[in-house]
C-alpha atoms as one frame of an Amber mdcrd trajectory, in Angstrom:
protein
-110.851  -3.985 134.571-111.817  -0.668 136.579-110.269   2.493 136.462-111.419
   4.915 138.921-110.423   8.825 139.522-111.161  10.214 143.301-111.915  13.993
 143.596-111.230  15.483 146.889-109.370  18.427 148.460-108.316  16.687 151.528
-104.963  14.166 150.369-105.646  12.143 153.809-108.851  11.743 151.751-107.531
  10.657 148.766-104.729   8.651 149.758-106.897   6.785 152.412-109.910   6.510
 149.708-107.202   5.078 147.215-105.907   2.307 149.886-109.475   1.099 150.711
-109.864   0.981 146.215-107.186  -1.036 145.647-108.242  -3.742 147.606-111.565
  -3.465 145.685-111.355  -6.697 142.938-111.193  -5.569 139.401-110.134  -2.052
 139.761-107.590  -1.752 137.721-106.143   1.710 137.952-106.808   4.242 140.586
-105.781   8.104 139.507-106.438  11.098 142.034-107.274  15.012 141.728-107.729
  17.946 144.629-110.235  20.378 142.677-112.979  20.411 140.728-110.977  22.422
 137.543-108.877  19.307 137.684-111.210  16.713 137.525-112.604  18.147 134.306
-109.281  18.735 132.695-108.235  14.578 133.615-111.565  13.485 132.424-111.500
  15.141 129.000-108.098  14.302 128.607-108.864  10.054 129.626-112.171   9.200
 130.893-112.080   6.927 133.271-115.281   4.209 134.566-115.723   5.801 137.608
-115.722   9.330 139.520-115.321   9.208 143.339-116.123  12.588 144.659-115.889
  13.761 148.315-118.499  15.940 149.801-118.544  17.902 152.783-121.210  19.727
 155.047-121.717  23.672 154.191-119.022  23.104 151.372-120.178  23.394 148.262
-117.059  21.907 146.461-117.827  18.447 146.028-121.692  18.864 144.679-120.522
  21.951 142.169-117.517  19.022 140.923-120.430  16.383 140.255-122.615  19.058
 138.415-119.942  20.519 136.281-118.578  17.169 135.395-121.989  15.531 134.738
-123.269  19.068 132.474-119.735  18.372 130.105-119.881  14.727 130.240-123.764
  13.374 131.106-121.817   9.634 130.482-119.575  10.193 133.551-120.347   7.558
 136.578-119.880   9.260 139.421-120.781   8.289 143.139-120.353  10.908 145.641
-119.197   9.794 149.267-119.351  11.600 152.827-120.920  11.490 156.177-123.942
   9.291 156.597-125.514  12.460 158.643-125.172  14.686 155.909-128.426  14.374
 153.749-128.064  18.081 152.250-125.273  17.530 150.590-125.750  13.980 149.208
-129.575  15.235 147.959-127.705  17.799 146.127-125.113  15.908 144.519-127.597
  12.994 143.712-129.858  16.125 141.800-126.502  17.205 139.829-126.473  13.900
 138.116-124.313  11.497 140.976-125.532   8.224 140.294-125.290   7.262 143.863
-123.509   7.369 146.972-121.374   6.266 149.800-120.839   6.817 153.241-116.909
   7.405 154.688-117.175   3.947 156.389-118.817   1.910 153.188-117.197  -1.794
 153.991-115.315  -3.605 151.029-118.363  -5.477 149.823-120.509  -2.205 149.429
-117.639  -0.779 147.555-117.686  -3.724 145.274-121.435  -3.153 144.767-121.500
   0.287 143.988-119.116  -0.045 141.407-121.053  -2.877 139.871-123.977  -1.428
 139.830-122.674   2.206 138.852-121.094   0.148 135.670-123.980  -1.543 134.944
-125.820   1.483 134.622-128.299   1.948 137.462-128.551   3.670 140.141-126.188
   2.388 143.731-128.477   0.506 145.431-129.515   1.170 149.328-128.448  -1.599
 151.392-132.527  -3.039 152.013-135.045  -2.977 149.209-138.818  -1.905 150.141
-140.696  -4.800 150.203-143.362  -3.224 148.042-141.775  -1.124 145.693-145.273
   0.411 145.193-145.654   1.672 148.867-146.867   5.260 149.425-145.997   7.851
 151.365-148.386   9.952 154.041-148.014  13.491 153.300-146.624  14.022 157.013
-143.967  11.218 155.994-143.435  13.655 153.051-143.386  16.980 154.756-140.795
  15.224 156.901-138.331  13.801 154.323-138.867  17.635 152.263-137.510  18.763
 155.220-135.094  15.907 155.665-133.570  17.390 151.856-133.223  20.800 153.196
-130.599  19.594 155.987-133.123  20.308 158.407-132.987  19.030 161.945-135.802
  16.897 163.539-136.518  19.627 165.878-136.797  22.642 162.854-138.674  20.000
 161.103-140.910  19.567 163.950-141.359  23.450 164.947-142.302  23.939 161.490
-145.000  21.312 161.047-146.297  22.247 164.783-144.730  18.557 166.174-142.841
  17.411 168.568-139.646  16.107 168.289-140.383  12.675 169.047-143.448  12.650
 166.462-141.402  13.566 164.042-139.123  11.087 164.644-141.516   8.667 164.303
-142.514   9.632 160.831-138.786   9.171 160.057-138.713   5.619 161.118-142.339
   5.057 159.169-140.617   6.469 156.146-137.246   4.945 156.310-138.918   1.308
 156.903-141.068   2.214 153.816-138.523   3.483 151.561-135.837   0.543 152.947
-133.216   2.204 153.922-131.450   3.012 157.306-130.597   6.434 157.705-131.536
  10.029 156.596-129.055  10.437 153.873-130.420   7.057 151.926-133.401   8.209
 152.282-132.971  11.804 150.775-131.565  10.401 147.578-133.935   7.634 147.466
-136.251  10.720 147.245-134.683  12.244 145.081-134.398   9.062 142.656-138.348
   8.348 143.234-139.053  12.225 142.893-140.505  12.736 146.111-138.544  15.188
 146.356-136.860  17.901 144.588
């Protein structure tokens, strides 16, 4: 059986998060804390199998939760969840120790993964797989997705590498179809987990 604690300051948050949880098979008790100085506090005191923490664009909250809990306990499992859109933050929690993530709209089977995998020890899986794990990058493909890590828009990317728009969106759909997975955010902490980025 599961036990999970969700970290967030929004309680629509929490109290939706902790709905969508207890429908999740095996997860046994669900506990919930607003702040980051909690979360340590109710970990210390029980340690539970899973963290949920909540992330935000241009708020640091969430990521400095997942660092400070993974420095004082590097055995916490914690997945981080938040927009889809918002690769800066998920890069950064994912490089403070988050094991994976989740986006606000994960369905019930990709909840059930996550934790499965989390408990098992490895990282969350994307939803696709590359078909050759051994692919490579181009070094555009990499300027790109460095510039995909620093929140960057396609158009800053593209002013900075002297491309269009459109060019550069076309790296992003080489890369993404390389690295299998769908979106920018996937494919931040993919490169974070493959060190192509850091």
């Amino acid at each position: 059986m599961t036990t999970v604690l969700i970290c967030d300051d929004r309680r629509s948050v929490r109290e939706g998060l902790t709905r969508v949880m207890s429908a999740v098979p095996g997860v046994h008790r669900i506990d919930c804390v607003a702040h980051g100085d909690e979360l340590l506090a109710r970990f210390s005191r029980q340690p539970v199998d899973v963290v949920l923490i909540g992330t935000q664009r241009a708020v640091p909250t969430g990521v400095e939760a997942t660092r400070r809990l993974v420095a004082a306990h590097p055995q916490a499992n914690v997945i981080v969840f938040g927009a889809p859109d918002d690769a800066g933050s998920i890069a950064a929690a994912i490089a403070g120790g988050a094991r994976g993530y989740l986006r606000w709209d994960a369905s019930r089977p990709e909840l059930v993964a996550a934790l499965a995998h989390t408990l098992a020890s490895t990282a969350v899986p994307t939803p696709r797989t590359p078909t050759d794990p051994g692919v490579q990058l181009t070094e555009r493909e990499l300027q790109v997705l460095r510039g995909m890590s620093q929140g960057k828009s396609n158009g800053q990317i593209g002013r900075e590498l002297y491309l269009s728009e459109d060019t550069v969106k076309t790296h992003a759909r080489r890369l993404f179809r390389k690295l299998g997975v769908r979106d920018r955010a996937q494919a931040v902490a993919h490169g974070f987990r493959r060190g192509l980025v850091s």
